[in-house]
PDB file of C-alpha atoms in Angstrom:
ATOM      1  CA  UNK E   1     -68.285  91.441 -14.889  1.00 54.00           C
ATOM      2  CA  UNK E   2     -66.106  91.923 -17.982  1.00 59.00           C
ATOM      3  CA  UNK E   3     -65.136  88.716 -19.820  1.00 58.00           C
ATOM      4  CA  UNK E   4     -61.486  88.627 -20.841  1.00 60.00           C
ATOM      5  CA  UNK E   5     -61.532  86.179 -23.738  1.00 59.00           C
ATOM      6  CA  UNK E   6     -58.340  87.273 -25.480  1.00 56.00           C
ATOM      7  CA  UNK E   7     -55.507  89.758 -25.503  1.00 54.00           C
ATOM      8  CA  UNK E   8     -57.284  92.375 -27.629  1.00 53.00           C
ATOM      9  CA  UNK E   9     -60.514  92.029 -25.677  1.00 74.00           C
ATOM     10  CA  UNK E  10     -58.604  92.351 -22.434  1.00 76.00           C
ATOM     11  CA  UNK E  11     -56.737  95.460 -23.548  1.00 82.00           C
ATOM     12  CA  UNK E  12     -59.947  97.039 -24.830  1.00 83.00           C
ATOM     13  CA  UNK E  13     -61.762  96.493 -21.547  1.00 84.00           C
ATOM     14  CA  UNK E  14     -58.916  97.712 -19.346  1.00 86.00           C
ATOM     15  CA  UNK E  15     -58.294 100.790 -21.513  1.00 86.00           C
ATOM     16  CA  UNK E  16     -61.959 101.704 -21.501  1.00 84.00           C
ATOM     17  CA  UNK E  17     -62.108 101.335 -17.730  1.00 86.00           C
ATOM     18  CA  UNK E  18     -58.835 103.246 -17.283  1.00 87.00           C
ATOM     19  CA  UNK E  19     -59.939 106.154 -19.511  1.00 86.00           C
ATOM     20  CA  UNK E  20     -63.551 106.539 -18.410  1.00 84.00           C
ATOM     21  CA  UNK E  21     -63.499 105.135 -14.868  1.00 82.00           C
ATOM     22  CA  UNK E  22     -65.999 102.828 -13.215  1.00 82.00           C
ATOM     23  CA  UNK E  23     -65.761  99.377 -11.629  1.00 84.00           C
ATOM     24  CA  UNK E  24     -63.589  96.675 -13.130  1.00 84.00           C
ATOM     25  CA  UNK E  25     -64.707  93.208 -12.035  1.00 84.00           C
ATOM     26  CA  UNK E  26     -62.161  90.508 -12.706  1.00 82.00           C
ATOM     27  CA  UNK E  27     -61.472  87.004 -11.463  1.00 80.00           C
ATOM     28  CA  UNK E  28     -58.320  85.953  -9.685  1.00 79.00           C
ATOM     29  CA  UNK E  29     -56.975  83.943 -12.628  1.00 78.00           C
ATOM     30  CA  UNK E  30     -57.602  86.732 -15.143  1.00 80.00           C
ATOM     31  CA  UNK E  31     -55.873  89.314 -12.981  1.00 83.00           C
ATOM     32  CA  UNK E  32     -52.846  87.081 -12.401  1.00 80.00           C
ATOM     33  CA  UNK E  33     -52.624  86.376 -16.142  1.00 79.00           C
ATOM     34  CA  UNK E  34     -52.793  90.099 -16.951  1.00 81.00           C
ATOM     35  CA  UNK E  35     -49.922  90.816 -14.556  1.00 82.00           C
ATOM     36  CA  UNK E  36     -47.792  87.868 -15.638  1.00 79.00           C
ATOM     37  CA  UNK E  37     -46.025  89.717 -18.471  1.00 78.00           C
ATOM     38  CA  UNK E  38     -44.481  92.546 -16.472  1.00 80.00           C
ATOM     39  CA  UNK E  39     -43.958  90.386 -13.378  1.00 76.00           C
ATOM     40  CA  UNK E  40     -41.845  87.963 -15.407  1.00 76.00           C
ATOM     41  CA  UNK E  41     -39.915  90.941 -16.775  1.00 76.00           C
ATOM     42  CA  UNK E  42     -39.236  92.181 -13.253  1.00 72.00           C
ATOM     43  CA  UNK E  43     -38.099  88.693 -12.265  1.00 71.00           C
ATOM     44  CA  UNK E  44     -35.536  88.716 -15.088  1.00 69.00           C
ATOM     45  CA  UNK E  45     -34.283  92.094 -13.955  1.00 65.00           C
ATOM     46  CA  UNK E  46     -35.503  93.904 -17.039  1.00 55.00           C
ATOM     47  CA  UNK E  47     -33.479  91.758 -19.458  1.00 54.00           C
ATOM     48  CA  UNK E  48     -35.061  90.794 -22.754  1.00 54.00           C
ATOM     49  CA  UNK E  49     -35.893  87.113 -22.767  1.00 49.00           C
ATOM     50  CA  UNK E  50     -37.040  87.043 -26.398  1.00 52.00           C
ATOM     51  CA  UNK E  51     -35.717  89.434 -29.005  1.00 47.00           C
ATOM     52  CA  UNK E  52     -38.650  88.651 -31.302  1.00 48.00           C
ATOM     53  CA  UNK E  53     -41.150  89.945 -28.789  1.00 53.00           C
ATOM     54  CA  UNK E  54     -43.088  92.769 -30.434  1.00 61.00           C
ATOM     55  CA  UNK E  55     -42.885  96.295 -29.146  1.00 68.00           C
ATOM     56  CA  UNK E  56     -46.685  96.365 -29.085  1.00 73.00           C
ATOM     57  CA  UNK E  57     -46.718  93.544 -26.557  1.00 77.00           C
ATOM     58  CA  UNK E  58     -44.168  95.355 -24.393  1.00 79.00           C
ATOM     59  CA  UNK E  59     -46.292  98.501 -24.521  1.00 82.00           C
ATOM     60  CA  UNK E  60     -49.336  96.504 -23.460  1.00 82.00           C
ATOM     61  CA  UNK E  61     -47.429  95.093 -20.483  1.00 83.00           C
ATOM     62  CA  UNK E  62     -46.371  98.568 -19.370  1.00 85.00           C
ATOM     63  CA  UNK E  63     -49.916  99.872 -19.728  1.00 87.00           C
ATOM     64  CA  UNK E  64     -51.272  96.972 -17.664  1.00 86.00           C
ATOM     65  CA  UNK E  65     -48.634  97.684 -15.023  1.00 86.00           C
ATOM     66  CA  UNK E  66     -49.772 101.294 -14.796  1.00 88.00           C
ATOM     67  CA  UNK E  67     -53.499 100.432 -14.790  1.00 88.00           C
ATOM     68  CA  UNK E  68     -53.513  97.377 -12.545  1.00 87.00           C
ATOM     69  CA  UNK E  69     -50.419  97.665 -10.351  1.00 86.00           C
ATOM     70  CA  UNK E  70     -48.686 101.003  -9.984  1.00 85.00           C
ATOM     71  CA  UNK E  71     -50.266 103.449  -9.459  1.00 88.00           C
ATOM     72  CA  UNK E  72     -53.215 101.104 -10.009  1.00 85.00           C
ATOM     73  CA  UNK E  73     -56.894 101.751  -9.249  1.00 89.00           C
ATOM     74  CA  UNK E  74     -58.197 104.157  -6.604  1.00 90.00           C
ATOM     75  CA  UNK E  75     -59.674 101.342  -4.514  1.00 92.00           C
ATOM     76  CA  UNK E  76     -59.304  97.564  -4.556  1.00 91.00           C
ATOM     77  CA  UNK E  77     -61.830  95.103  -3.114  1.00 91.00           C
ATOM     78  CA  UNK E  78     -60.832  91.434  -2.870  1.00 89.00           C
ATOM     79  CA  UNK E  79     -63.340  88.700  -2.119  1.00 88.00           C
ATOM     80  CA  UNK E  80     -62.003  85.625  -0.296  1.00 84.00           C
ATOM     81  CA  UNK E  81     -58.759  87.499   0.202  1.00 86.00           C
ATOM     82  CA  UNK E  82     -57.185  84.700   2.248  1.00 83.00           C
ATOM     83  CA  UNK E  83     -57.154  82.412  -0.811  1.00 79.00           C
ATOM     84  CA  UNK E  84     -55.171  84.991  -2.802  1.00 80.00           C
ATOM     85  CA  UNK E  85     -52.495  85.507  -0.189  1.00 82.00           C
ATOM     86  CA  UNK E  86     -51.783  81.932   0.882  1.00 79.00           C
ATOM     87  CA  UNK E  87     -48.194  82.133  -0.336  1.00 77.00           C
ATOM     88  CA  UNK E  88     -45.782  84.990  -0.934  1.00 78.00           C
ATOM     89  CA  UNK E  89     -44.292  83.234  -3.975  1.00 78.00           C
ATOM     90  CA  UNK E  90     -47.312  83.220  -6.311  1.00 78.00           C
ATOM     91  CA  UNK E  91     -47.774  85.806  -9.075  1.00 75.00           C
ATOM     92  CA  UNK E  92     -51.097  86.954  -7.665  1.00 81.00           C
ATOM     93  CA  UNK E  93     -49.614  87.512  -4.216  1.00 82.00           C
ATOM     94  CA  UNK E  94     -46.672  89.452  -5.655  1.00 79.00           C
ATOM     95  CA  UNK E  95     -48.966  91.591  -7.796  1.00 81.00           C
ATOM     96  CA  UNK E  96     -51.340  92.396  -4.948  1.00 85.00           C
ATOM     97  CA  UNK E  97     -48.511  93.162  -2.530  1.00 83.00           C
ATOM     98  CA  UNK E  98     -46.862  95.500  -5.039  1.00 83.00           C
ATOM     99  CA  UNK E  99     -49.980  97.536  -5.811  1.00 87.00           C
ATOM    100  CA  UNK E 100     -49.716 101.278  -5.406  1.00 87.00           C
ATOM    101  CA  UNK E 101     -53.353 101.495  -4.325  1.00 89.00           C
ATOM    102  CA  UNK E 102     -53.585 102.743  -0.761  1.00 89.00           C
ATOM    103  CA  UNK E 103     -57.311 102.121  -0.190  1.00 91.00           C
ATOM    104  CA  UNK E 104     -57.639  98.341   0.122  1.00 92.00           C
ATOM    105  CA  UNK E 105     -60.558  96.254   1.283  1.00 92.00           C
ATOM    106  CA  UNK E 106     -60.392  92.486   1.827  1.00 91.00           C
ATOM    107  CA  UNK E 107     -63.408  90.236   2.413  1.00 89.00           C
ATOM    108  CA  UNK E 108     -63.173  86.816   4.022  1.00 85.00           C
ATOM    109  CA  UNK E 109     -65.186  84.422   6.142  1.00 79.00           C
ATOM    110  CA  UNK E 110     -63.479  83.193   9.291  1.00 65.00           C
ATOM    111  CA  UNK E 111     -59.752  83.797   8.803  1.00 60.00           C
ATOM    112  CA  UNK E 112     -58.739  82.908  12.349  1.00 57.00           C
ATOM    113  CA  UNK E 113     -60.074  79.381  11.695  1.00 57.00           C
ATOM    114  CA  UNK E 114     -57.614  78.901   8.827  1.00 53.00           C
ATOM    115  CA  UNK E 115     -54.178  79.790  10.223  1.00 79.00           C
ATOM    116  CA  UNK E 116     -52.408  82.771  11.723  1.00 87.00           C
ATOM    117  CA  UNK E 117     -50.091  83.248   8.754  1.00 88.00           C
ATOM    118  CA  UNK E 118     -53.047  83.855   6.454  1.00 86.00           C
ATOM    119  CA  UNK E 119     -54.316  86.386   8.993  1.00 86.00           C
ATOM    120  CA  UNK E 120     -50.890  88.025   9.023  1.00 90.00           C
ATOM    121  CA  UNK E 121     -50.744  88.293   5.204  1.00 89.00           C
ATOM    122  CA  UNK E 122     -54.252  89.731   4.987  1.00 89.00           C
ATOM    123  CA  UNK E 123     -53.544  92.332   7.650  1.00 90.00           C
ATOM    124  CA  UNK E 124     -50.190  93.185   6.066  1.00 90.00           C
ATOM    125  CA  UNK E 125     -51.843  93.642   2.676  1.00 90.00           C
ATOM    126  CA  UNK E 126     -54.521  95.968   4.013  1.00 91.00           C
ATOM    127  CA  UNK E 127     -52.071  97.918   6.185  1.00 91.00           C
ATOM    128  CA  UNK E 128     -48.446  97.149   5.252  1.00 89.00           C
ATOM    129  CA  UNK E 129     -45.938  96.723   8.102  1.00 88.00           C
ATOM    130  CA  UNK E 130     -48.650  96.805  10.772  1.00 91.00           C
ATOM    131  CA  UNK E 131     -47.372  93.512  12.207  1.00 92.00           C
ATOM    132  CA  UNK E 132     -43.726  93.810  11.157  1.00 91.00           C
ATOM    133  CA  UNK E 133     -41.902  91.131   9.239  1.00 92.00           C
ATOM    134  CA  UNK E 134     -43.133  87.546   9.058  1.00 90.00           C
ATOM    135  CA  UNK E 135     -40.208  86.381  11.200  1.00 92.00           C
ATOM    136  CA  UNK E 136     -41.075  88.957  13.852  1.00 94.00           C
ATOM    137  CA  UNK E 137     -44.749  87.962  13.719  1.00 94.00           C
ATOM    138  CA  UNK E 138     -43.792  84.302  14.179  1.00 93.00           C
ATOM    139  CA  UNK E 139     -41.672  85.026  17.218  1.00 94.00           C
ATOM    140  CA  UNK E 140     -43.987  87.543  18.875  1.00 94.00           C
ATOM    141  CA  UNK E 141     -47.476  86.244  18.054  1.00 94.00           C
ATOM    142  CA  UNK E 142     -47.659  82.967  16.163  1.00 92.00           C
ATOM    143  CA  UNK E 143     -45.575  80.677  18.367  1.00 93.00           C
ATOM    144  CA  UNK E 144     -46.904  81.924  21.763  1.00 94.00           C
ATOM    145  CA  UNK E 145     -50.524  81.683  20.585  1.00 92.00           C
ATOM    146  CA  UNK E 146     -50.168  78.212  19.073  1.00 91.00           C
ATOM    147  CA  UNK E 147     -48.238  76.896  22.088  1.00 92.00           C
ATOM    148  CA  UNK E 148     -50.870  78.222  24.484  1.00 92.00           C
ATOM    149  CA  UNK E 149     -53.710  76.590  22.530  1.00 89.00           C
ATOM    150  CA  UNK E 150     -52.245  73.093  22.742  1.00 89.00           C
ATOM    151  CA  UNK E 151     -54.071  70.596  24.931  1.00 89.00           C
ATOM    152  CA  UNK E 152     -50.910  69.816  26.955  1.00 91.00           C
ATOM    153  CA  UNK E 153     -49.752  73.423  27.394  1.00 91.00           C
ATOM    154  CA  UNK E 154     -48.512  74.674  30.743  1.00 93.00           C
ATOM    155  CA  UNK E 155     -50.416  77.278  32.800  1.00 93.00           C
ATOM    156  CA  UNK E 156     -47.733  79.832  31.912  1.00 94.00           C
ATOM    157  CA  UNK E 157     -48.117  79.169  28.176  1.00 94.00           C
ATOM    158  CA  UNK E 158     -51.903  79.484  28.438  1.00 93.00           C
ATOM    159  CA  UNK E 159     -51.606  82.786  30.274  1.00 94.00           C
ATOM    160  CA  UNK E 160     -49.077  84.075  27.735  1.00 95.00           C
ATOM    161  CA  UNK E 161     -51.403  83.059  24.918  1.00 93.00           C
ATOM    162  CA  UNK E 162     -54.248  85.126  26.362  1.00 94.00           C
ATOM    163  CA  UNK E 163     -52.047  88.185  26.765  1.00 95.00           C
ATOM    164  CA  UNK E 164     -50.573  87.935  23.262  1.00 94.00           C
ATOM    165  CA  UNK E 165     -54.001  87.308  21.693  1.00 92.00           C
ATOM    166  CA  UNK E 166     -55.372  90.402  23.430  1.00 94.00           C
ATOM    167  CA  UNK E 167     -52.448  92.449  22.142  1.00 94.00           C
ATOM    168  CA  UNK E 168     -52.955  91.151  18.583  1.00 93.00           C
ATOM    169  CA  UNK E 169     -56.666  91.894  18.767  1.00 91.00           C
ATOM    170  CA  UNK E 170     -55.908  95.460  19.865  1.00 93.00           C
ATOM    171  CA  UNK E 171     -53.682  96.031  16.829  1.00 92.00           C
ATOM    172  CA  UNK E 172     -56.155  94.539  14.360  1.00 90.00           C
ATOM    173  CA  UNK E 173     -59.241  96.209  15.829  1.00 90.00           C
ATOM    174  CA  UNK E 174     -58.269  99.506  14.167  1.00 90.00           C
ATOM    175  CA  UNK E 175     -58.878  98.198  10.651  1.00 90.00           C
ATOM    176  CA  UNK E 176     -60.584  94.776  10.967  1.00 89.00           C
ATOM    177  CA  UNK E 177     -64.359  95.087  10.753  1.00 88.00           C
ATOM    178  CA  UNK E 178     -65.754  91.856  12.198  1.00 84.00           C
ATOM    179  CA  UNK E 179     -69.390  90.868  11.837  1.00 83.00           C
ATOM    180  CA  UNK E 180     -71.233  87.581  12.394  1.00 80.00           C
ATOM    181  CA  UNK E 181     -74.303  86.076  10.742  1.00 78.00           C
ATOM    182  CA  UNK E 182     -76.689  88.193  12.836  1.00 82.00           C
ATOM    183  CA  UNK E 183     -76.318  91.137  10.438  1.00 82.00           C
ATOM    184  CA  UNK E 184     -77.963  89.017   7.707  1.00 80.00           C
ATOM    185  CA  UNK E 185     -80.789  87.623   9.826  1.00 80.00           C
ATOM    186  CA  UNK E 186     -83.242  90.385   8.824  1.00 82.00           C
ATOM    187  CA  UNK E 187     -82.481  90.182   5.096  1.00 84.00           C
ATOM    188  CA  UNK E 188     -82.210  86.440   4.552  1.00 82.00           C
ATOM    189  CA  UNK E 189     -85.293  84.188   4.762  1.00 81.00           C
ATOM    190  CA  UNK E 190     -85.475  81.362   7.239  1.00 81.00           C
ATOM    191  CA  UNK E 191     -83.488  78.386   6.016  1.00 80.00           C
ATOM    192  CA  UNK E 192     -85.579  75.277   5.615  1.00 85.00           C
ATOM    193  CA  UNK E 193     -84.016  72.108   4.257  1.00 85.00           C
ATOM    194  CA  UNK E 194     -85.943  69.117   2.936  1.00 86.00           C
ATOM    195  CA  UNK E 195     -84.289  65.806   2.154  1.00 82.00           C
ATOM    196  CA  UNK E 196     -86.149  63.514  -0.248  1.00 76.00           C
ATOM    197  CA  UNK E 197     -84.819  59.999  -0.621  1.00 74.00           C
ATOM    198  CA  UNK E 198     -85.795  58.315  -3.876  1.00 71.00           C
ATOM    199  CA  UNK E 199     -84.777  54.814  -4.856  1.00 72.00           C
ATOM    200  CA  UNK E 200     -82.566  54.531  -7.928  1.00 75.00           C
ATOM    201  CA  UNK E 201     -84.252  54.135 -11.272  1.00 77.00           C
ATOM    202  CA  UNK E 202     -83.306  51.449 -13.756  1.00 78.00           C
ATOM    203  CA  UNK E 203     -81.094  53.863 -15.703  1.00 80.00           C
ATOM    204  CA  UNK E 204     -79.293  54.884 -12.539  1.00 82.00           C
ATOM    205  CA  UNK E 205     -78.660  51.274 -11.550  1.00 83.00           C
ATOM    206  CA  UNK E 206     -77.210  50.537 -14.995  1.00 83.00           C
ATOM    207  CA  UNK E 207     -74.907  53.555 -14.791  1.00 85.00           C
ATOM    208  CA  UNK E 208     -73.823  52.571 -11.298  1.00 85.00           C
ATOM    209  CA  UNK E 209     -73.034  49.038 -12.444  1.00 85.00           C
ATOM    210  CA  UNK E 210     -70.946  50.344 -15.340  1.00 86.00           C
ATOM    211  CA  UNK E 211     -69.084  52.632 -12.958  1.00 86.00           C
ATOM    212  CA  UNK E 212     -68.348  49.706 -10.656  1.00 85.00           C
ATOM    213  CA  UNK E 213     -66.878  47.788 -13.598  1.00 86.00           C
ATOM    214  CA  UNK E 214     -64.743  50.792 -14.526  1.00 85.00           C
ATOM    215  CA  UNK E 215     -63.683  51.154 -10.906  1.00 84.00           C
ATOM    216  CA  UNK E 216     -62.441  47.562 -10.759  1.00 85.00           C
ATOM    217  CA  UNK E 217     -60.619  47.854 -14.080  1.00 86.00           C
ATOM    218  CA  UNK E 218     -58.800  51.060 -13.112  1.00 85.00           C
ATOM    219  CA  UNK E 219     -58.387  50.161  -9.411  1.00 83.00           C
ATOM    220  CA  UNK E 220     -59.857  53.551  -8.501  1.00 78.00           C
ATOM    221  CA  UNK E 221     -60.128  53.759  -4.701  1.00 79.00           C
ATOM    222  CA  UNK E 222     -60.312  57.535  -4.283  1.00 82.00           C
ATOM    223  CA  UNK E 223     -63.466  58.418  -2.352  1.00 81.00           C
ATOM    224  CA  UNK E 224     -63.689  61.984  -3.662  1.00 83.00           C
ATOM    225  CA  UNK E 225     -63.301  60.922  -7.308  1.00 82.00           C
ATOM    226  CA  UNK E 226     -66.052  58.344  -6.847  1.00 83.00           C
ATOM    227  CA  UNK E 227     -68.253  60.872  -5.066  1.00 83.00           C
ATOM    228  CA  UNK E 228     -67.957  63.512  -7.798  1.00 83.00           C
ATOM    229  CA  UNK E 229     -68.476  60.913 -10.533  1.00 82.00           C
ATOM    230  CA  UNK E 230     -71.640  59.424  -9.026  1.00 83.00           C
ATOM    231  CA  UNK E 231     -73.232  62.588  -7.632  1.00 83.00           C
ATOM    232  CA  UNK E 232     -74.753  63.683 -10.983  1.00 82.00           C
ATOM    233  CA  UNK E 233     -76.237  60.200 -11.355  1.00 81.00           C
ATOM    234  CA  UNK E 234     -77.647  59.905  -7.840  1.00 78.00           C
ATOM    235  CA  UNK E 235     -78.999  63.463  -7.585  1.00 75.00           C
ATOM    236  CA  UNK E 236     -80.399  63.847 -11.086  1.00 70.00           C
ATOM    237  CA  UNK E 237     -83.628  65.894 -11.074  1.00 70.00           C
ATOM    238  CA  UNK E 238     -85.241  63.383 -13.444  1.00 68.00           C
ATOM    239  CA  UNK E 239     -85.851  61.216 -10.369  1.00 62.00           C
ATOM    240  CA  UNK E 240     -88.811  63.475  -9.582  1.00 64.00           C
ATOM    241  CA  UNK E 241     -90.294  63.682 -13.104  1.00 63.00           C
ATOM    242  CA  UNK E 242     -93.866  62.442 -13.466  1.00 52.00           C
ATOM    243  CA  UNK E 243     -95.617  60.916 -16.477  1.00 44.00           C
ATOM    244  CA  UNK E 244     -98.032  62.726 -18.808  1.00 45.00           C
ATOM    245  CA  UNK E 245    -101.107  61.489 -16.949  1.00 46.00           C
ATOM    246  CA  UNK E 246     -99.776  63.205 -13.808  1.00 44.00           C
ATOM    247  CA  UNK E 247     -99.079  59.874 -12.169  1.00 46.00           C
ATOM    248  CA  UNK E 248     -95.534  59.471 -11.053  1.00 45.00           C
ATOM    249  CA  UNK E 249     -93.752  56.436 -12.399  1.00 43.00           C
ATOM    250  CA  UNK E 250     -93.095  54.561  -9.188  1.00 43.00           C
ATOM    251  CA  UNK E 251     -90.921  51.562  -8.683  1.00 44.00           C
ATOM    252  CA  UNK E 252     -93.504  50.333  -6.213  1.00 41.00           C
ATOM    253  CA  UNK E 253     -97.303  50.566  -5.946  1.00 42.00           C
ATOM    254  CA  UNK E 254     -98.870  53.293  -3.864  1.00 42.00           C
ATOM    255  CA  UNK E 255    -100.059  52.673  -0.357  1.00 42.00           C
ATOM    256  CA  UNK E 256    -103.708  52.654  -1.515  1.00 46.00           C
ATOM    257  CA  UNK E 257    -102.996  49.950  -4.072  1.00 42.00           C
ATOM    258  CA  UNK E 258    -101.147  47.923  -1.468  1.00 42.00           C
ATOM    259  CA  UNK E 259    -104.081  48.173   0.929  1.00 44.00           C
ATOM    260  CA  UNK E 260    -106.567  47.127  -1.750  1.00 43.00           C
ATOM    261  CA  UNK E 261    -104.469  44.111  -2.673  1.00 42.00           C
ATOM    262  CA  UNK E 262    -104.082  43.059   0.926  1.00 42.00           C
ATOM    263  CA  UNK E 263    -107.812  43.453   1.597  1.00 45.00           C
ATOM    264  CA  UNK E 264    -108.607  41.103  -1.321  1.00 42.00           C
ATOM    265  CA  UNK E 265    -106.603  38.225   0.161  1.00 40.00           C
ATOM    266  CA  UNK E 266    -108.089  35.706   2.539  1.00 40.00           C
ATOM    267  CA  UNK E 267    -106.063  34.790   5.589  1.00 39.00           C
ATOM    268  CA  UNK E 268    -105.539  31.136   6.390  1.00 42.00           C
ATOM    269  CA  UNK E 269    -104.399  31.987   9.908  1.00 43.00           C
ATOM    270  CA  UNK E 270    -105.646  35.376  11.158  1.00 42.00           C
ATOM    271  CA  UNK E 271    -103.207  35.313  14.021  1.00 44.00           C
ATOM    272  CA  UNK E 272    -100.153  34.866  11.768  1.00 42.00           C
ATOM    273  CA  UNK E 273    -101.496  37.230   9.117  1.00 41.00           C
ATOM    274  CA  UNK E 274    -100.401  34.886   6.257  1.00 44.00           C
ATOM    275  CA  UNK E 275    -102.603  34.650   3.121  1.00 45.00           C
ATOM    276  CA  UNK E 276    -104.173  31.392   2.052  1.00 47.00           C
ATOM    277  CA  UNK E 277    -102.385  30.328  -1.157  1.00 43.00           C
ATOM    278  CA  UNK E 278    -105.270  28.138  -2.326  1.00 45.00           C
ATOM    279  CA  UNK E 279    -107.914  30.838  -1.875  1.00 43.00           C
ATOM    280  CA  UNK E 280    -105.822  33.397  -3.674  1.00 41.00           C
ATOM    281  CA  UNK E 281    -105.161  31.010  -6.576  1.00 45.00           C
ATOM    282  CA  UNK E 282    -101.414  30.827  -5.951  1.00 43.00           C
ATOM    283  CA  UNK E 283     -99.112  27.988  -5.126  1.00 48.00           C
ATOM    284  CA  UNK E 284     -95.493  28.016  -4.026  1.00 46.00           C
ATOM    285  CA  UNK E 285     -94.485  27.110  -7.593  1.00 48.00           C
ATOM    286  CA  UNK E 286     -96.384  29.739  -9.608  1.00 45.00           C
ATOM    287  CA  UNK E 287     -96.344  32.431  -6.932  1.00 46.00           C
ATOM    288  CA  UNK E 288     -94.679  35.507  -8.482  1.00 46.00           C
ATOM    289  CA  UNK E 289     -91.407  36.611  -6.959  1.00 48.00           C
ATOM    290  CA  UNK E 290     -92.624  39.811  -5.368  1.00 46.00           C
ATOM    291  CA  UNK E 291     -90.473  41.907  -3.106  1.00 47.00           C
ATOM    292  CA  UNK E 292     -91.910  44.117  -0.370  1.00 52.00           C
ATOM    293  CA  UNK E 293     -93.940  46.902  -1.960  1.00 56.00           C
ATOM    294  CA  UNK E 294     -91.490  49.621  -1.007  1.00 56.00           C
ATOM    295  CA  UNK E 295     -88.610  47.778  -2.717  1.00 58.00           C
ATOM    296  CA  UNK E 296     -90.231  46.005  -5.685  1.00 68.00           C
ATOM    297  CA  UNK E 297     -89.147  46.702  -9.270  1.00 73.00           C
ATOM    298  CA  UNK E 298     -92.125  47.566 -11.471  1.00 76.00           C
ATOM    299  CA  UNK E 299     -92.375  46.738 -15.159  1.00 77.00           C
ATOM    300  CA  UNK E 300     -92.227  49.939 -17.213  1.00 76.00           C
ATOM    301  CA  UNK E 301     -94.621  48.547 -19.821  1.00 80.00           C
ATOM    302  CA  UNK E 302     -97.570  47.119 -17.890  1.00 80.00           C
ATOM    303  CA  UNK E 303     -96.890  49.016 -14.654  1.00 76.00           C
ATOM    304  CA  UNK E 304     -98.205  46.029 -12.710  1.00 75.00           C
ATOM    305  CA  UNK E 305     -95.654  43.224 -12.610  1.00 77.00           C
ATOM    306  CA  UNK E 306     -93.352  43.402  -9.610  1.00 77.00           C
ATOM    307  CA  UNK E 307     -89.995  41.710  -9.197  1.00 76.00           C
ATOM    308  CA  UNK E 308     -87.339  41.353  -6.578  1.00 73.00           C
ATOM    309  CA  UNK E 309     -84.394  42.321  -8.772  1.00 75.00           C
ATOM    310  CA  UNK E 310     -83.796  44.640 -11.690  1.00 76.00           C
ATOM    311  CA  UNK E 311     -82.597  41.748 -13.850  1.00 79.00           C
ATOM    312  CA  UNK E 312     -85.936  39.936 -13.437  1.00 80.00           C
ATOM    313  CA  UNK E 313     -87.859  43.104 -14.313  1.00 79.00           C
ATOM    314  CA  UNK E 314     -85.802  43.678 -17.456  1.00 79.00           C
ATOM    315  CA  UNK E 315     -86.237  40.073 -18.546  1.00 81.00           C
ATOM    316  CA  UNK E 316     -90.010  40.387 -18.142  1.00 80.00           C
ATOM    317  CA  UNK E 317     -90.083  43.649 -20.133  1.00 80.00           C
ATOM    318  CA  UNK E 318     -88.638  41.868 -23.171  1.00 82.00           C
ATOM    319  CA  UNK E 319     -91.825  39.822 -23.591  1.00 83.00           C
ATOM    320  CA  UNK E 320     -94.404  42.049 -21.866  1.00 84.00           C
ATOM    321  CA  UNK E 321     -97.308  43.114 -24.110  1.00 80.00           C
ATOM    322  CA  UNK E 322     -98.729  45.678 -21.710  1.00 78.00           C
ATOM    323  CA  UNK E 323    -101.053  43.344 -19.873  1.00 77.00           C
ATOM    324  CA  UNK E 324    -100.282  41.371 -16.758  1.00 72.00           C
ATOM    325  CA  UNK E 325    -102.465  38.853 -15.009  1.00 70.00           C
ATOM    326  CA  UNK E 326    -100.932  37.682 -11.741  1.00 64.00           C
TER     327      UNK E 326
END
């Protein structure tokens, strides 16, 4: 990969590649930007749009035309080629279609799942005129195939669709090399996914609350904007960080602690399973507001006090001295 950070850097890289050969790896945006100068000139019909334009810049444009377009490289390989040829009116599509390179290779995933016009443009780029003009392709292949795939198509349209699809497949089979995921099965390890659900920390809750305020103020109802804004907060790797003593900082006690606490309580009614408030030293008035263990908020200072809400936990932390006697 060669970074094109400026005009001089770009010219240096392309000239070195053009003089000594090798592989030039460039992104879609960088290639389109490199071709923009001479493509705009062609669009104006060769007329000078700016008399102050330096001759050096014009020479650079002509060199880039010779190196990147015509005659261009010996071989061109495009990854995700369908995204580069979505429209015939873009600079990148015009540049790629006008290349003098005869050996062309396009890589894509499942083009037939996108639309037939993308398939047509990819095939026409690899082998020009193999499917005729776009109007001819629409009349001969696109419309019959799409009509025959409709849920309410007639038996004749369905039969025509099968015949036309077979004919199109026969034309493309000469230069379309189709492979499925089986070719990677031996090289790629078995995919194993693990989903770990962790309750939000105090910092995450605060950030979420602030986002909700911002959302109401700006009347932002776009799901995707909300999703992208909150994803870094919800999926932050700090959720899995443990403390120095190798004990994770939980928002709830562990199962062992819960069992020990439950074993220490006497039951007033064994059948109901309810603890005796008098024997445990608690009354309905001074009984701490404790949520279920799996949902309780734990004080960050004493690591013992549990509360139903985050606000109660934060209020307790203001006066907590590190000790807690329930």
